[in-house]
XYZ file of C-alpha atoms in Angstrom:
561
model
C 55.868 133.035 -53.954
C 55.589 129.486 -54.341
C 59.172 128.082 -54.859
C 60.442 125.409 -58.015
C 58.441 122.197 -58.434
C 61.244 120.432 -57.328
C 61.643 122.146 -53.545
C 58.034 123.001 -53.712
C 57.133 118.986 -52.997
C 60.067 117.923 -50.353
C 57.342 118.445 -47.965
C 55.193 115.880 -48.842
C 56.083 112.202 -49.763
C 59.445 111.423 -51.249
C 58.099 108.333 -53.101
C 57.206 109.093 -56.245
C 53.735 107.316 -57.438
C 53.420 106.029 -60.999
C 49.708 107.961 -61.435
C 49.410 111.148 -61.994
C 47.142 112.493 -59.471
C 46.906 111.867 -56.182
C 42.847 111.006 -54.660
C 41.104 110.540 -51.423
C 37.795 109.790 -50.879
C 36.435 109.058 -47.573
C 33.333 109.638 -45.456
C 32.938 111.904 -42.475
C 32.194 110.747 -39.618
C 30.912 114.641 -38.426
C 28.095 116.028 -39.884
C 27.865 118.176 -42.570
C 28.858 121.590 -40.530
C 31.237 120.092 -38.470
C 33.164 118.593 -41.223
C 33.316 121.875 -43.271
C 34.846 123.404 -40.011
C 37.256 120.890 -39.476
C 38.615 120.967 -43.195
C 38.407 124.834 -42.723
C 40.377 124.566 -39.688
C 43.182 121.785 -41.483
C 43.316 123.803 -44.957
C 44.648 126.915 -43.215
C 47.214 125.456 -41.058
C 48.317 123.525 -43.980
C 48.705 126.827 -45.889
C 49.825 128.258 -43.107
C 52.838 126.231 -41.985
C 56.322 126.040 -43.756
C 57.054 125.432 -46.800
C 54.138 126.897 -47.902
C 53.581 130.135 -45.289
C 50.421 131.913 -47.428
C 48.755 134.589 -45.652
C 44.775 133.028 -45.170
C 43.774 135.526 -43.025
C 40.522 135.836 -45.363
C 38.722 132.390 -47.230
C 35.732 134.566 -48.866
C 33.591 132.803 -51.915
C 35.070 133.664 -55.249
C 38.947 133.837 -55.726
C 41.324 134.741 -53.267
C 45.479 135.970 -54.650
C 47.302 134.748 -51.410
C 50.344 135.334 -52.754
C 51.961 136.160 -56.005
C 51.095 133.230 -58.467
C 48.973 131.280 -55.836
C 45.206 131.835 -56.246
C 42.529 130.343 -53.748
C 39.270 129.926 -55.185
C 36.089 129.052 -53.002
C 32.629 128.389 -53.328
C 29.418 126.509 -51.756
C 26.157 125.615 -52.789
C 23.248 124.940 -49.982
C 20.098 123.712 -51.744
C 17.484 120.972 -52.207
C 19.441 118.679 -53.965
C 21.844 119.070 -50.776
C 25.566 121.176 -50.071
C 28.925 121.163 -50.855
C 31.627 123.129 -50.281
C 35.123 123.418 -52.397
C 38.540 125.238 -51.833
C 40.536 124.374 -54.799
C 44.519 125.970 -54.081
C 46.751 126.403 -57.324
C 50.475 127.426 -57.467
C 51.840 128.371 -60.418
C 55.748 127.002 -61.302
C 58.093 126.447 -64.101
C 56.622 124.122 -66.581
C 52.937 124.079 -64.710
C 50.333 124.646 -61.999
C 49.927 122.088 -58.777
C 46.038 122.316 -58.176
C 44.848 121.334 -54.713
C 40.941 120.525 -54.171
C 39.146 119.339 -51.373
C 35.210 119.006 -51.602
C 32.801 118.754 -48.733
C 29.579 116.737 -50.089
C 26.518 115.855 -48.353
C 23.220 115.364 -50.546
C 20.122 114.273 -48.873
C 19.479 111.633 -46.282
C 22.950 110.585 -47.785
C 26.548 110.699 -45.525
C 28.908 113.370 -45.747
C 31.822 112.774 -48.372
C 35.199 114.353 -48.077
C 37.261 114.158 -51.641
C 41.030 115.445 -51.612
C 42.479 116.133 -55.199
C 46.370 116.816 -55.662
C 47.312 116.925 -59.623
C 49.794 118.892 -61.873
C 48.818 121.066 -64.983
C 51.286 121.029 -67.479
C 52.013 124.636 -69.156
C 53.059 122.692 -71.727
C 50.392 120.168 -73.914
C 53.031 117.855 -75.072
C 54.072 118.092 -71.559
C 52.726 114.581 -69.186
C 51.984 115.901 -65.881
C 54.420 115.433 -63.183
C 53.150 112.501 -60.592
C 51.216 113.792 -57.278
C 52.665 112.838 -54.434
C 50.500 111.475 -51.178
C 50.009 115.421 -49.180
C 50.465 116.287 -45.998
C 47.004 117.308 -45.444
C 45.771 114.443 -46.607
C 47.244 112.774 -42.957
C 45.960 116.112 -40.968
C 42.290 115.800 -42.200
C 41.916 111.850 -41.662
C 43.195 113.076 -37.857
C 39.939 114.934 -37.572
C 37.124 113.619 -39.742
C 36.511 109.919 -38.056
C 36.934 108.861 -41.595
C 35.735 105.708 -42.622
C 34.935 103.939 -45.473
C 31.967 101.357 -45.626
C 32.924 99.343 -42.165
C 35.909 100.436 -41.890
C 38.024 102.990 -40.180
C 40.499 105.004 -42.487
C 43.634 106.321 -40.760
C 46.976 107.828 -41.705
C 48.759 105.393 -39.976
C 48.531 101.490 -39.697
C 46.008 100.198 -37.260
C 47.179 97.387 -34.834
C 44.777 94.183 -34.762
C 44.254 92.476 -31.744
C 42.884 88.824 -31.634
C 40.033 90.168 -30.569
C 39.442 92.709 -33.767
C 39.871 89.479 -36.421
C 36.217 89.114 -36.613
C 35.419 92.802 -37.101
C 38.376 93.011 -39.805
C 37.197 89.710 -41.707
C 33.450 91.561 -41.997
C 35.258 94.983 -43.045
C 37.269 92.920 -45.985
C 34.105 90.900 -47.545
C 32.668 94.508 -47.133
C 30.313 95.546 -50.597
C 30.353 98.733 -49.703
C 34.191 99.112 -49.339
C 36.122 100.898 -51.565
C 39.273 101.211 -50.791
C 41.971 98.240 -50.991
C 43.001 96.900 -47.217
C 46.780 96.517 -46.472
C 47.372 94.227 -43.735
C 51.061 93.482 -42.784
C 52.227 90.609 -40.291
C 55.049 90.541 -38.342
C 58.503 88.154 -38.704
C 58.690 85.416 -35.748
C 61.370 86.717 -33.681
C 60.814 90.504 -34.384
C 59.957 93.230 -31.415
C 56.257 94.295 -32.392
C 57.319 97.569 -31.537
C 60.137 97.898 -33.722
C 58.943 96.423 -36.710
C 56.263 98.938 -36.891
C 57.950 101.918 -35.971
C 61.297 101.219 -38.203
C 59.267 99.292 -41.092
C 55.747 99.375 -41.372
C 55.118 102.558 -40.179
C 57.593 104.477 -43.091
C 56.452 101.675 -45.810
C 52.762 102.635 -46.176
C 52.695 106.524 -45.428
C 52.483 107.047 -48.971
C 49.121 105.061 -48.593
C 47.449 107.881 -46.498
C 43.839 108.364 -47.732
C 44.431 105.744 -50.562
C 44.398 102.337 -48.322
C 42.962 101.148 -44.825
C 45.994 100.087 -42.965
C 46.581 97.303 -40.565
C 49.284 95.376 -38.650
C 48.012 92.241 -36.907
C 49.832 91.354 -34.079
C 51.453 87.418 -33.441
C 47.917 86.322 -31.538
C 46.280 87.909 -34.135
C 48.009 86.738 -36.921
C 47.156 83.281 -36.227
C 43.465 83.939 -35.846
C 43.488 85.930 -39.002
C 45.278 82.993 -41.021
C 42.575 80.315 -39.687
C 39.877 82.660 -40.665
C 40.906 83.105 -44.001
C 42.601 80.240 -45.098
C 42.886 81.259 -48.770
C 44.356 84.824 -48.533
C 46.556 84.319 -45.666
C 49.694 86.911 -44.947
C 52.494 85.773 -42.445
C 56.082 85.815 -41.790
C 56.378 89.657 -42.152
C 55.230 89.833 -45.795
C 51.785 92.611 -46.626
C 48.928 91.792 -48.477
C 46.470 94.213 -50.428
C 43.069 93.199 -50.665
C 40.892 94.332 -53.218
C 37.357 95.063 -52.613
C 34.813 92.017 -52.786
C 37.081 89.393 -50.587
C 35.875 85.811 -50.975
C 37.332 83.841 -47.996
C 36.181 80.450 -49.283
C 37.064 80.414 -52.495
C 40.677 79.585 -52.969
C 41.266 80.922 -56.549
C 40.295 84.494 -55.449
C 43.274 84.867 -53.041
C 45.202 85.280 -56.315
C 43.588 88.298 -56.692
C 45.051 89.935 -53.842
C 48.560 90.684 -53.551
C 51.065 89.325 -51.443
C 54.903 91.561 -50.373
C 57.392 89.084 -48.933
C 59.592 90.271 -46.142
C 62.721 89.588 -48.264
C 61.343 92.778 -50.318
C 60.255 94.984 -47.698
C 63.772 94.560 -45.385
C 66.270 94.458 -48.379
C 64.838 96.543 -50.532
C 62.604 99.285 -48.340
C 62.364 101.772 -51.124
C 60.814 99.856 -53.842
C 58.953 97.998 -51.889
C 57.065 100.913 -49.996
C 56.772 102.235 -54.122
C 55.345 99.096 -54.890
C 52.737 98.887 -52.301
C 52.064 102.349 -53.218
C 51.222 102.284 -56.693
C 48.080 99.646 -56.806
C 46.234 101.546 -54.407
C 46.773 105.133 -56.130
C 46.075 103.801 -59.580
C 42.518 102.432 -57.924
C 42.083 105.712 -56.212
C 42.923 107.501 -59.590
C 39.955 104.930 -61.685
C 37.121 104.281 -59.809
C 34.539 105.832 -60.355
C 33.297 108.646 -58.087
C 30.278 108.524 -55.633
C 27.220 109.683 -57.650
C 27.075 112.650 -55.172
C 30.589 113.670 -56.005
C 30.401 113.351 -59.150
C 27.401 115.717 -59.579
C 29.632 118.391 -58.362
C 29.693 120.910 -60.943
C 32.646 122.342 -62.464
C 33.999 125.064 -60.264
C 34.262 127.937 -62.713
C 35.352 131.421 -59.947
C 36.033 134.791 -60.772
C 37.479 137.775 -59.001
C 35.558 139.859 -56.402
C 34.751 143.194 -57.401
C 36.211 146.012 -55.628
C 33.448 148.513 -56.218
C 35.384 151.230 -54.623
C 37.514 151.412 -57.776
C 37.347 153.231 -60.630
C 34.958 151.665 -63.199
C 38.531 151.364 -66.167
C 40.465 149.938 -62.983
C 37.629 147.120 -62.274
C 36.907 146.397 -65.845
C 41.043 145.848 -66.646
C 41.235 143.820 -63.239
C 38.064 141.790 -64.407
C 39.466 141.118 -67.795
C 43.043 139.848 -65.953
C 40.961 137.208 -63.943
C 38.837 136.238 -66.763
C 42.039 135.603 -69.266
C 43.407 133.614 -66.609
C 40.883 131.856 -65.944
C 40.477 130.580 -69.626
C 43.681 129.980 -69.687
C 43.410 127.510 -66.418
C 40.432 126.177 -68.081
C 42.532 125.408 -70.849
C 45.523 122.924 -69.598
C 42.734 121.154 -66.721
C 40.986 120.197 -70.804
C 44.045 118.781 -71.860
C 45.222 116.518 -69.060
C 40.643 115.608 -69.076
C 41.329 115.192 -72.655
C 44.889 113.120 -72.046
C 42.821 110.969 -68.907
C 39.932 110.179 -71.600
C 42.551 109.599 -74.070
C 44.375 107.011 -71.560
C 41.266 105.164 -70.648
C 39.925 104.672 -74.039
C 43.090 103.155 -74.652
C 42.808 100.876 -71.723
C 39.587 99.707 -72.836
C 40.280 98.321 -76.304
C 43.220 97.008 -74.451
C 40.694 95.016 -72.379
C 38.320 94.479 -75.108
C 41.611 92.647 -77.106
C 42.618 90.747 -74.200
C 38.968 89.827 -73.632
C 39.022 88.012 -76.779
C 42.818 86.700 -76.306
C 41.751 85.004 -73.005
C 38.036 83.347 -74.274
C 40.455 81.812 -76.821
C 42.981 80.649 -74.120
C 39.982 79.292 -71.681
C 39.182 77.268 -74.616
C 42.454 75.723 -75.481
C 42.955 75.076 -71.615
C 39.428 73.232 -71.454
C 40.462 71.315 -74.307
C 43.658 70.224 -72.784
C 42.062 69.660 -69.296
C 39.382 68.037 -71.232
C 41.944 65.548 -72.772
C 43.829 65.131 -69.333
C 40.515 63.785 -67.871
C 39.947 61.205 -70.493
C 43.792 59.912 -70.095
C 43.286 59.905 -65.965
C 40.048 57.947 -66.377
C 41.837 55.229 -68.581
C 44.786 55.387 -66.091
C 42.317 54.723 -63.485
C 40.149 51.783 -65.301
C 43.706 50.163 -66.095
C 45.106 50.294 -62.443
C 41.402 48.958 -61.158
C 41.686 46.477 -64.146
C 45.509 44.958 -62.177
C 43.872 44.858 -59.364
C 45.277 48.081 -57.458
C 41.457 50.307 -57.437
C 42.844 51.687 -53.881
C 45.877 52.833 -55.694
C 43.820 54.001 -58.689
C 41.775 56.742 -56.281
C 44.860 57.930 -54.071
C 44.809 61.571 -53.960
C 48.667 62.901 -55.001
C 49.967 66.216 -54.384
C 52.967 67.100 -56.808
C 55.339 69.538 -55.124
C 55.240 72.998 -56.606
C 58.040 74.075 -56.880
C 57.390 77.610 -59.240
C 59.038 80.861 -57.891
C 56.677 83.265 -56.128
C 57.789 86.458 -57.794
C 59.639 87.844 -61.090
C 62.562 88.827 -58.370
C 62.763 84.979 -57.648
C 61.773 84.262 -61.289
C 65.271 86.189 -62.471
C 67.433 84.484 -59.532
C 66.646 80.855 -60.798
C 67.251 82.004 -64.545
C 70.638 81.856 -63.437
C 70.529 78.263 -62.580
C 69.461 77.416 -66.002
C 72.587 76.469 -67.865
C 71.073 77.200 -71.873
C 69.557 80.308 -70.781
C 71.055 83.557 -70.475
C 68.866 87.190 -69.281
C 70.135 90.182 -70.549
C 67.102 92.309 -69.884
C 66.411 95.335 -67.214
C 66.031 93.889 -64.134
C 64.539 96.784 -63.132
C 61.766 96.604 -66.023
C 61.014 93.199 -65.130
C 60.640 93.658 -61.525
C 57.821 96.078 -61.950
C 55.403 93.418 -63.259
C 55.381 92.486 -59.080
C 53.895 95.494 -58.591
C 51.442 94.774 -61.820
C 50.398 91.420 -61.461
C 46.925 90.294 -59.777
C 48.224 86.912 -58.204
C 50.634 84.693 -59.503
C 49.746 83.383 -62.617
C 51.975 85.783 -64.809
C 55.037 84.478 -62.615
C 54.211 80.562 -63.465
C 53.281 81.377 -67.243
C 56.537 83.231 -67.596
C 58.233 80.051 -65.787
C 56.617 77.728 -67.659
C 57.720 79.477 -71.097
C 61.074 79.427 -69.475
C 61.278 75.793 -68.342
C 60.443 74.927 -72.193
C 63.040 77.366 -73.728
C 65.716 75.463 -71.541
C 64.289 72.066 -72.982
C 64.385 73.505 -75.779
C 67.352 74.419 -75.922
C 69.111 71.501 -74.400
C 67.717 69.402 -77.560
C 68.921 71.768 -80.150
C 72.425 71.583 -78.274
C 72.183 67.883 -78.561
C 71.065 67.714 -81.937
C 68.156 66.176 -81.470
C 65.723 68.636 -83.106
C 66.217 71.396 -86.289
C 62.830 73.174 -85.665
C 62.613 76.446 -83.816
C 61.124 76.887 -80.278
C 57.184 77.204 -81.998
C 57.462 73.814 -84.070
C 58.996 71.955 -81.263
C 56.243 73.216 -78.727
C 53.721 72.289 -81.363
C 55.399 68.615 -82.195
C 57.480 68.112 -78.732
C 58.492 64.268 -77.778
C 56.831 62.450 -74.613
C 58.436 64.144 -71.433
C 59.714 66.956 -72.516
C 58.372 70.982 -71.254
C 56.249 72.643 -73.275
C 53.961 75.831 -73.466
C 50.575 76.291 -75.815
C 51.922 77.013 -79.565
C 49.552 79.567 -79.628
C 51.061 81.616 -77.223
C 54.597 82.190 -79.171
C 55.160 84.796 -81.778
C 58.217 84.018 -84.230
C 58.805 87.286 -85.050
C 57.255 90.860 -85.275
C 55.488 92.260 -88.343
C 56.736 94.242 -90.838
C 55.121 97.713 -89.920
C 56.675 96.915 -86.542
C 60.452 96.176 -87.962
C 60.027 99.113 -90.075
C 59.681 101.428 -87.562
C 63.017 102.697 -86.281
C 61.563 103.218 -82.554
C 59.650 100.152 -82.097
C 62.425 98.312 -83.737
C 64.814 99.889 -81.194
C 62.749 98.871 -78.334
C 63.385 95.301 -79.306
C 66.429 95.471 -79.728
C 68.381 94.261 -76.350
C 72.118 93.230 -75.203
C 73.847 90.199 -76.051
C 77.779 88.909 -75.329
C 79.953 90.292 -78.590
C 80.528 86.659 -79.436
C 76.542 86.452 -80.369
C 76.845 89.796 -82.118
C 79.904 92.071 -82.825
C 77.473 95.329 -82.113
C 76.732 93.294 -78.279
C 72.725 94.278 -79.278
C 70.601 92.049 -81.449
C 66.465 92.484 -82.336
C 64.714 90.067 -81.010
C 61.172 89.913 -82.630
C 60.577 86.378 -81.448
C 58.211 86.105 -78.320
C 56.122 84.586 -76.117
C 52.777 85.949 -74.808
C 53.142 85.972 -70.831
C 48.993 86.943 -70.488
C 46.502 89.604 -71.054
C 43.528 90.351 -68.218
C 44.807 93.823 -68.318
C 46.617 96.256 -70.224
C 50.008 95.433 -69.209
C 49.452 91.990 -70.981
C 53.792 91.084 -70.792
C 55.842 89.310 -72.958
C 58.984 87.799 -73.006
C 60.873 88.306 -75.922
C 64.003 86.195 -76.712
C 66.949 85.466 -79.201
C 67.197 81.567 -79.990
C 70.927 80.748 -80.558
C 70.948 77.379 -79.386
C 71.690 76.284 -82.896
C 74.404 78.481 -82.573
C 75.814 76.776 -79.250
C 74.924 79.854 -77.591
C 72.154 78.935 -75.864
C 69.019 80.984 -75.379
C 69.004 84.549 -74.782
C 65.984 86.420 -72.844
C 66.711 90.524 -74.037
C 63.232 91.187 -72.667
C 60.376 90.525 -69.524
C 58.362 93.217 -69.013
C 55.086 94.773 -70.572
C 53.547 94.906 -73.826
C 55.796 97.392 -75.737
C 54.986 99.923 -78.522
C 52.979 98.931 -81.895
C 50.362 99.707 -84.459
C 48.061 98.624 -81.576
C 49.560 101.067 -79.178
């Protein structure tokens, strides 16, 4: 009997993941027969084994009861288009069904593909499915398969990187053919090897089984590593994921790729292993399928016939199977139909943002465009007095922006007109969001001229609000693109109790007497993807209150939504 969804998954993962299902797609390094054995071979003991303890004596083609609620249901195809194999396990429990799959592909000439499935089936359609978590046999059948994935080896735990194996990891990151992210960690100066990846890096990424290739470089490594790839470096103890389609000589791409400090990962082990997990599942869970997966076709099993039994007795069993099986049909439609649903969304999410940032390259050009022309005249003045060497000197201008929304909130505090009385905890999960660190320096930026702000309304020296004075500002002052603030929300949005209450954030009683105020006014943070965050903000300065911040964190609810 399987047991409540709540003991039924202590034996896998405790961190939860913010997808819903769990995917791994590798390729065999076993032919075709031997990898069917060996997943054979890895499903039983898995079923086998506490918690689960299912009698698999038998694995026949069609659908197997192994216990009450739990159905196994197998088939296999060998033909001229190639073979595949497919055990798909579900358990029924309160409020759904935990479906299992694992598919053995190999189509012509082509290599073998192993794909590993873990999702939940809501009983329920207004139900969301409960988050997979990373499975057990997920780290049992990358044990046995000499799974790899384009040049690279794909293993349940971290791999350790010698100086030697920097050249061979460099060719497996600027990999086309890769897939999956990489996660390479460093280690602290100071730190046992040893111990820092048996106490820390081994428990941080076991979530990442199936979903990542993992790697630990050691100190002589390190170094190596860092010289070959100058603009995506990792050191100090902090992780990197890198995305598939590295560029190692063009700087702006190590944004792309994100970096974990070690601050995160030893203070805060927890989030940070969910962090690190959730970017590689949500990739897992969206790209696309091999073309010889995904011309799998629906597995559609019914009961074996036991022909020794009265004809009343089969038909009644046959009719049992085929109602369930319609009704199993029926909530795998609706989380398809919620997944299609989800993705559409994303897309005219993209297609807005599309449009949002061709109109922000634009305004940037023009800027730059204008910051040219003034540096040329600079230049032609200074050669003009006689100082042409001093004209040419290349400056660097310290940069002092934080690295992270963590840091971001910690230097809020040092900001004497500014006040955050946001979830921390909401704001914090744009780390885990972000592609680089651009939405950390626009949100700074939009900070920096809220405190200017501020600090001239204080003074008196300006009447306008923070869009005007952005739009107007005097010479020295911080300021962010006009274009990018919002003064306040529409009136479909204000007019809608629950969007209106998820603007509405905390403030000291002497701002407000409820200690909650709506704060329509805010600032666009960036688009590029469909978190696109915003920072939204009451302006009390005229008040003598300063500015307060109710809100950094993604988009939230409108028409658009």
């Amino acid at each position: 009997m399987p047991t409540d969804t709540r003991t039924h998954r202590t034996s896998e993962e405790e961190t939860p993941m913010d997808t819903r299902r769990y995917r791994m797609v590798v390729t065999s390094g076993l032919d075709y027969v031997r990898t069917g054995a060996q997943v054979d071979g890895r499903l039983r003991q898995w079923l086998r084994e506490p918690p689960k303890g299912y009698d698999v004596a038998a694995f026949a083609e069609g659908r197997n009861e192994i216990a009450r609620g739990v159905t196994l249901d197998h088939d296999s195809v060998t033909g001229t288009s190639g073979a595949y194999g497919r055990w798909r396990l579900r358990e029924t429990a309160p409020g759904g069904t935990w479906q299992t799959t694992v598919l053995v592909r190999q189509a012509g000439d082509g290599p073998t593909r192993v794909q590993l499935d873990v999702e939940h089936l809501p009983d329920d359609p207004e139900t969301l499915p409960v988050p997979a978590k990373t499975p057990r046999l997920a780290g049992s059948l990358l044990d046995v398969l000499n799974a790899r994935d384009g040049l690279a080896d794909v293993t349940a735990q971290p791999q350790v990187v010698e100086a030697e194996d920097v050249e061979a990891v460099v060719d497996e990151l600027c990999d086309e053919t890769r897939r999956l992210p990489v996660v390479v960690a460093s280690t602290p100066y100071g730190v046992d090897f040893d111990v820092w990846l048996e106490n820390t890096v081994d428990p941080m990424v076991r979530p990442l089984a199936g979903l990542a290739i993992l790697y630990l470089l050691t100190p002589e490594a390190e170094a190596r590593f860092n010289r070959a790839l100058e603009y995506h470096q990792v050191y100090g103890g902090g992780v990197r994921t890198y995305l598939p389609g590295v560029d190692p000589a063009w700087p702006t791409d190590g944004q792309r790729h994100r970096v974990m400090s070690r601050r995160t990962i030893t203070e805060q082990p927890s989030r940070a292993r969910r962090i690190l997990a959730q970017l590689p599942q949500r990739l897992a869970a969206r790209t696309p399928l091999p073309a010889e997966l995904d011309s799998v076709p629906v597995m559609r099993t019914r009961a074996r016939n036991d022909f020794a039994a009265p004809e009343l007795e089969r038909l009644r069993v046959e009719n049992e199977a085929l109602s369930e099986i319609l009704e199993e049909a029926g909530r795998e439609q609706r989380v398809r139909a919620d997944e299609i649903r989800d993705l559409k969304y994303d897309l005219r999410k993209a297609e807005d943002n599309e449009t949002l940032l061709i109109a922000e390259y634009d305004e940037q050009y023009r800027e730059l465009h204008t910051v040219r022309a003034q540096l040329r005249t600079l230049q032609q003045y200074l050669i003009s007095m006689g100082s042409g060497a001093a004209a040419y000197t290349p400056t660097t201008a310290p940069d002092d922006s934080p690295e992270s929304f963590e840091e971001l909130l910690l230097r809020i505090t040092e900001l004497p007109r500014l006040h955050f009385t946001g979830s921390r905890k909401v704001t914090l999960e744009l780390d885990a969001q972000a592609y680089g660190s651009s939405w950390v320096r626009m949100t700074w930026d939009a900070v920096l001229a809220l405190q200017d702000f501020a600090e001239a309304a204080a003074a008196r020296l300006t009447t306008r609000d923070f869009k005007q004075w952005c739009a107007d500002a005097p010479d020295g002052v911080r300021t962010i693109s006009p274009r990018k603030i919002v003064r306040d929300e529409s009136k479909s949005v204000k007019n809608n109790s629950d969007w209106r209450r998820e603007r509405t954030f905390p403030v000291p009683e002497s701002v407000d007497p409820t200690r909650k105020r709506f704060m329509g006014a805010h600032v666009r943070i960036g688009g590029g993807n469909t978190i696109a965050p915003r920072l939204h903000y009451h302006d009390g300065a005229r008040a003598k209150h300063g500015i307060y911040i109710g809100y950094i964190g993604p988009h939230l609810t409108n028409t658009l939504t």
